[in-house]
Short mmCIF file of C-alpha atoms in Angstrom, two decimals:
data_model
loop_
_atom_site.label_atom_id
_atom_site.label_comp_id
_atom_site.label_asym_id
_atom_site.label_seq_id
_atom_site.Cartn_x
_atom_site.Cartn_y
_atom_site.Cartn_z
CA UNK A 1 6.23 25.83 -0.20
CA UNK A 2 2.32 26.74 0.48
CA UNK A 3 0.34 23.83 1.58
CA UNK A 4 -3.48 23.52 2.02
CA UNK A 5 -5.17 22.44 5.23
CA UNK A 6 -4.89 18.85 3.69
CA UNK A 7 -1.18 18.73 3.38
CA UNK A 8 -1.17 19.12 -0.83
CA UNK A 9 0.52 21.89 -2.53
CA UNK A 10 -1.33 24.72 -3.20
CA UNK A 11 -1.84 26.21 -7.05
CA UNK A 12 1.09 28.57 -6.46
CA UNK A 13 3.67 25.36 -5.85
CA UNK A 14 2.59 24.28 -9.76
CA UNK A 15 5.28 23.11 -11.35
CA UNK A 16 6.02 20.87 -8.32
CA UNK A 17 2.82 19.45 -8.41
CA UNK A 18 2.69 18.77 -11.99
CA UNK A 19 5.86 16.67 -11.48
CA UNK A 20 4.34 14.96 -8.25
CA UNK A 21 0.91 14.18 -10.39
CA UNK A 22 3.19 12.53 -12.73
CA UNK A 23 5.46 10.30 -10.48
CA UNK A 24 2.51 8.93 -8.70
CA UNK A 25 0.25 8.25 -11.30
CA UNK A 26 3.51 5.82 -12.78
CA UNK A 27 3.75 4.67 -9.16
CA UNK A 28 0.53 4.20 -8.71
CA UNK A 29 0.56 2.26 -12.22
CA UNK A 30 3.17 -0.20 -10.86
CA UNK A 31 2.41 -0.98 -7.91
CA UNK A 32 -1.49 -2.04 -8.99
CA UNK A 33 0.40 -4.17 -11.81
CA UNK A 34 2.07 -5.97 -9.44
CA UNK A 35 -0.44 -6.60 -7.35
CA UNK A 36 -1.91 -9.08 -9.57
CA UNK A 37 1.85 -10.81 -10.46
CA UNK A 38 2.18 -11.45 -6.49
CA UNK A 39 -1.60 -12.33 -6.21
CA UNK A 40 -1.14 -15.31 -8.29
CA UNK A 41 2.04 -16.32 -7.55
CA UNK A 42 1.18 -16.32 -4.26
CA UNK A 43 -2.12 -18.30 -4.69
CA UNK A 44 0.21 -20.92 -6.64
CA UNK A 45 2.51 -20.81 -4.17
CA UNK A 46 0.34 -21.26 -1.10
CA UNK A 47 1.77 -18.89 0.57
CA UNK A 48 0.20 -16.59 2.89
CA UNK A 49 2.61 -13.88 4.06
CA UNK A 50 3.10 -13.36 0.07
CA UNK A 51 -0.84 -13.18 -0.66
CA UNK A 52 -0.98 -10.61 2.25
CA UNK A 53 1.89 -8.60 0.97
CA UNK A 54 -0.14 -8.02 -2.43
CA UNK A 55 -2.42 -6.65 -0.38
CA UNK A 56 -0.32 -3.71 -0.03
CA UNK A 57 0.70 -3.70 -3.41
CA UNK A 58 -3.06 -2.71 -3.64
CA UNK A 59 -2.88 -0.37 -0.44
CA UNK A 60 -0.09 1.53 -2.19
CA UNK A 61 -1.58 2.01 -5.50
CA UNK A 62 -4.55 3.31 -3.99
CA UNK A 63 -2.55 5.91 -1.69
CA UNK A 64 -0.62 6.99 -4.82
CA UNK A 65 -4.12 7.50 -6.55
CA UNK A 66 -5.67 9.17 -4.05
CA UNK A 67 -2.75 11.21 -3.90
CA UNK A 68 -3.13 12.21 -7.90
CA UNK A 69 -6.50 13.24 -7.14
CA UNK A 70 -6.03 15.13 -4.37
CA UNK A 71 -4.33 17.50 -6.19
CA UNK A 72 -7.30 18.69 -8.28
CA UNK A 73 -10.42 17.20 -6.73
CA UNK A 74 -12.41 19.08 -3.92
CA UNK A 75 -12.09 17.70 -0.70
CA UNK A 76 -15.76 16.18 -0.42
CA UNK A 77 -15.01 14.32 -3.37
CA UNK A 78 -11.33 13.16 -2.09
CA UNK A 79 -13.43 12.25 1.07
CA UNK A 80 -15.55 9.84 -1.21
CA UNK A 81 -12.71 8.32 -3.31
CA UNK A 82 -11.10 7.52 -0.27
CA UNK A 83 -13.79 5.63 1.53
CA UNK A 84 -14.37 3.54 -1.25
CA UNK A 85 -10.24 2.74 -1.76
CA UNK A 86 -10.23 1.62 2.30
CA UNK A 87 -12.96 -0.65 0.89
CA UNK A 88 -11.49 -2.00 -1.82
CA UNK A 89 -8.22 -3.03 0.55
CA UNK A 90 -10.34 -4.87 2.79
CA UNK A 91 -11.22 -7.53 -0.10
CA UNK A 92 -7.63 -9.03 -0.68
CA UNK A 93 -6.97 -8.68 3.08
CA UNK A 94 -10.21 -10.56 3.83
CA UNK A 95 -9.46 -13.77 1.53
CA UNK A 96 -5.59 -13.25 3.02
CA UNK A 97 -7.09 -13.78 6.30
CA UNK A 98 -9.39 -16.78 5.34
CA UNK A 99 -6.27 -18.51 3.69
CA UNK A 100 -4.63 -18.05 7.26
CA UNK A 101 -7.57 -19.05 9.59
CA UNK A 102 -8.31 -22.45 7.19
CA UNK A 103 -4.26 -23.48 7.75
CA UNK A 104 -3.81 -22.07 11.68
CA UNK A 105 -4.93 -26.25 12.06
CA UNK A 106 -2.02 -27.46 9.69
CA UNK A 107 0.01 -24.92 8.48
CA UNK A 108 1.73 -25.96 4.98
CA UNK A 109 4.79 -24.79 3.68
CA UNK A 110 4.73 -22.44 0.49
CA UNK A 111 6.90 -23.50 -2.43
CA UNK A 112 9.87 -21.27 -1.95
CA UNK A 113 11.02 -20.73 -5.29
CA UNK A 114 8.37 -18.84 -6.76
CA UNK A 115 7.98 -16.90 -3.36
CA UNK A 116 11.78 -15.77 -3.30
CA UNK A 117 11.03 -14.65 -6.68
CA UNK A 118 8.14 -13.06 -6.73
CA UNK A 119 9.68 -10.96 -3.07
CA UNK A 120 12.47 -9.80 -5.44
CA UNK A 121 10.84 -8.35 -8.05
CA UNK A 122 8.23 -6.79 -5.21
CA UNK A 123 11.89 -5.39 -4.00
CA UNK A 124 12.45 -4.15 -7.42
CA UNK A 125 9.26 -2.35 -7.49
CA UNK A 126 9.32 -0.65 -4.06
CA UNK A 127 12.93 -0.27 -4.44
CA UNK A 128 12.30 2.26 -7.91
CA UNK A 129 9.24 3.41 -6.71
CA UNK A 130 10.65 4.62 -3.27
CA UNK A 131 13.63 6.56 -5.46
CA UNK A 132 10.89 7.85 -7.75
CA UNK A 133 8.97 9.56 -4.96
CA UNK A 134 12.20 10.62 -3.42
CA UNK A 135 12.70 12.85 -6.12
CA UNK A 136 9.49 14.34 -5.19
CA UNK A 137 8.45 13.95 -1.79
CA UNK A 138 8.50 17.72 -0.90
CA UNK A 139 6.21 18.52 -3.44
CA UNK A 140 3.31 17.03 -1.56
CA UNK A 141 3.05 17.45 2.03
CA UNK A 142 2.76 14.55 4.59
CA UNK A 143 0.84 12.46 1.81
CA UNK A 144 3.63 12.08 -0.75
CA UNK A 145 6.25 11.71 2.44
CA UNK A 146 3.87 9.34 3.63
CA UNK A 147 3.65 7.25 0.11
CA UNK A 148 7.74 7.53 -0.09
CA UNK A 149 8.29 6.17 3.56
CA UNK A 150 5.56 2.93 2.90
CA UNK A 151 7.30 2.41 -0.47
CA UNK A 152 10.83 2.20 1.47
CA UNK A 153 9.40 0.33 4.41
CA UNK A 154 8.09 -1.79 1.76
CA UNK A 155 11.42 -3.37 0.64
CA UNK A 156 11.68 -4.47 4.68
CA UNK A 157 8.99 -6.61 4.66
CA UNK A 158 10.46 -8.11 0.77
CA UNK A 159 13.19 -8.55 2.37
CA UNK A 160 11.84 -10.57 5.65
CA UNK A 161 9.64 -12.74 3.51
CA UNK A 162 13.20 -13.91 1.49
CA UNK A 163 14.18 -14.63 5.14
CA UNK A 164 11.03 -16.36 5.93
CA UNK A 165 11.24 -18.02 2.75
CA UNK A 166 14.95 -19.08 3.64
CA UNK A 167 13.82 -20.43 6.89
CA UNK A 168 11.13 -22.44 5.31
CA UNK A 169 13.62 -24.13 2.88
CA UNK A 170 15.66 -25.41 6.11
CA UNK A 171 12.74 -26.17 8.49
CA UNK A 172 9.63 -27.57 6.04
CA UNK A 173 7.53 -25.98 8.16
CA UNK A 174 4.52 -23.86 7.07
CA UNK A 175 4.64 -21.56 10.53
CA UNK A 176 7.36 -19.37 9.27
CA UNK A 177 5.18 -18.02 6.37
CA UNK A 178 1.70 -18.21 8.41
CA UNK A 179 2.77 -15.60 11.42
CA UNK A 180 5.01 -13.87 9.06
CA UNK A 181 1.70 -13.56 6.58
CA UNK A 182 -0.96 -12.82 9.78
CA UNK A 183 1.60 -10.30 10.85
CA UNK A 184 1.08 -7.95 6.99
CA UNK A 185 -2.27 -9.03 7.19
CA UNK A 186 -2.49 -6.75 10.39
CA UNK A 187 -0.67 -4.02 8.56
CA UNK A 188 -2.62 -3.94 5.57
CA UNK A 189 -5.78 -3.77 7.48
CA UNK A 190 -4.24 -0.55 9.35
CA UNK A 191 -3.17 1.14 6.25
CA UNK A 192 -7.08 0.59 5.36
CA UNK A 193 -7.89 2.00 8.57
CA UNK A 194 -5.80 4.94 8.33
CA UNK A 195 -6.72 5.54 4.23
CA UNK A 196 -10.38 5.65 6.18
CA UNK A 197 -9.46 7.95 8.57
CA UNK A 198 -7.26 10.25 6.16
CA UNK A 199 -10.72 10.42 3.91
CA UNK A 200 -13.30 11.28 7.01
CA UNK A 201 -10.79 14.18 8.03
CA UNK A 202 -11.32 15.59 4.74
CA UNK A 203 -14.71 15.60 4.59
CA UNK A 204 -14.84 17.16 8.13
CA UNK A 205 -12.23 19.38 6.78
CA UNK A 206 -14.94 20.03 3.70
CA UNK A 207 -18.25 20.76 5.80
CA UNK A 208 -15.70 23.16 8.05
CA UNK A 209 -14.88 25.22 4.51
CA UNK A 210 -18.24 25.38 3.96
CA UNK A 211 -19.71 26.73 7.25
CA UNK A 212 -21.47 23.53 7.83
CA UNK A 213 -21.79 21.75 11.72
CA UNK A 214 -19.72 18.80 12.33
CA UNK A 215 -21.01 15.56 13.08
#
């Protein structure tokens, strides 16, 4: 398969990315949806590790975006979109972190119903949306491979904050659910990172194309 310089298939792979456009935009769809399902179940829930985990909700939606544009956007633009995505992840993670510094002094537990839950249906959506992009993950280079591994990674952390969740039920102690949440809070705030540093390569990648010195 041809590839551009950005790791997204070139006209001549077509059909492929047609099909890859689609999958991620319905990805992309899903995973913002549930962002706001686990944002307010986790807010009723007082639970941090699941208000930090809709922060990738976010992360991923805006990855699978990015990735639908990238397909037939010019890379200054891309390099635009992205900055202001790695913005936009930095909100949720920010009030994440503020629910975690205000209960490092007395940690409470979450209710564990509604967070057990909530983590399975997350498990439900990274779980389709990791076979969905599966289906298409050689379509698109190192950014849909990239959007396929998160999504399976994904059901991991689901699947640790049942545990945590479990753990809380036996203990009654809100420190399971505080270093589990401070510990996504760290990897949403690297995906941000990274969705920053995936959108300055492209605009160096853009003044390069055009002839133009780089910073």
């Amino acid at each position: 398969m041809a590839e551009s310089v950005s790791g997204v298939p070139s006209p001549a792979d077509g059909s492929g990315a047609a099909r890859l456009r689609r999958v991620v935009l319905v990805v992309a769809g899903l995973n913002l949806a549930y962002f706001f399902v686990e944002f307010v179940v986790a807010l009723g829930a007082g639970s941090v590790a699941l208000l930090a985990d809709s922060v990738d909700f976010l992360e991923d939606a805006a990855v699978n975006l990015l990735i639908f544009i990238a397909l037939g956007w010019p890379l200054v633009r891309r390099a635009v979109v992205g900055k202001l995505m790695a913005a936009v992840l930095l909100g949720p993670a920010a009030l994440a972190g503020w629910e975690a510094i205000e209960r490092f002094s007395a940690p409470v537990p979450p209710r564990v119903v509604p967070l057990v839950l909530a983590s399975i249906g997350a498990i439900v959506v990274n779980g389709f949306s990791a076979w969905l992009l599966n289906r298409v993950r050689h379509h698109g280079g190192s950014l849909s491979r990239a959007a396929f591994l998160s999504a399976r990674n994904d059901v991991l952390v689901n699947l640790a904050i049942i545990a945590m969740g479990i753990v809380t039920a036996w203990t009654g102690s809100g420190w399971p659910d505080l270093v589990l949440g401070c510990f996504i809070i760290a990897l949403a705030l690297r995906a941000a990172a990274e969705v920053w540093e995936a959108s300055e390569e492209e605009r160096l990648a853009a003044k390069a194309l055009a002839g133009e010195p780089l910073d």
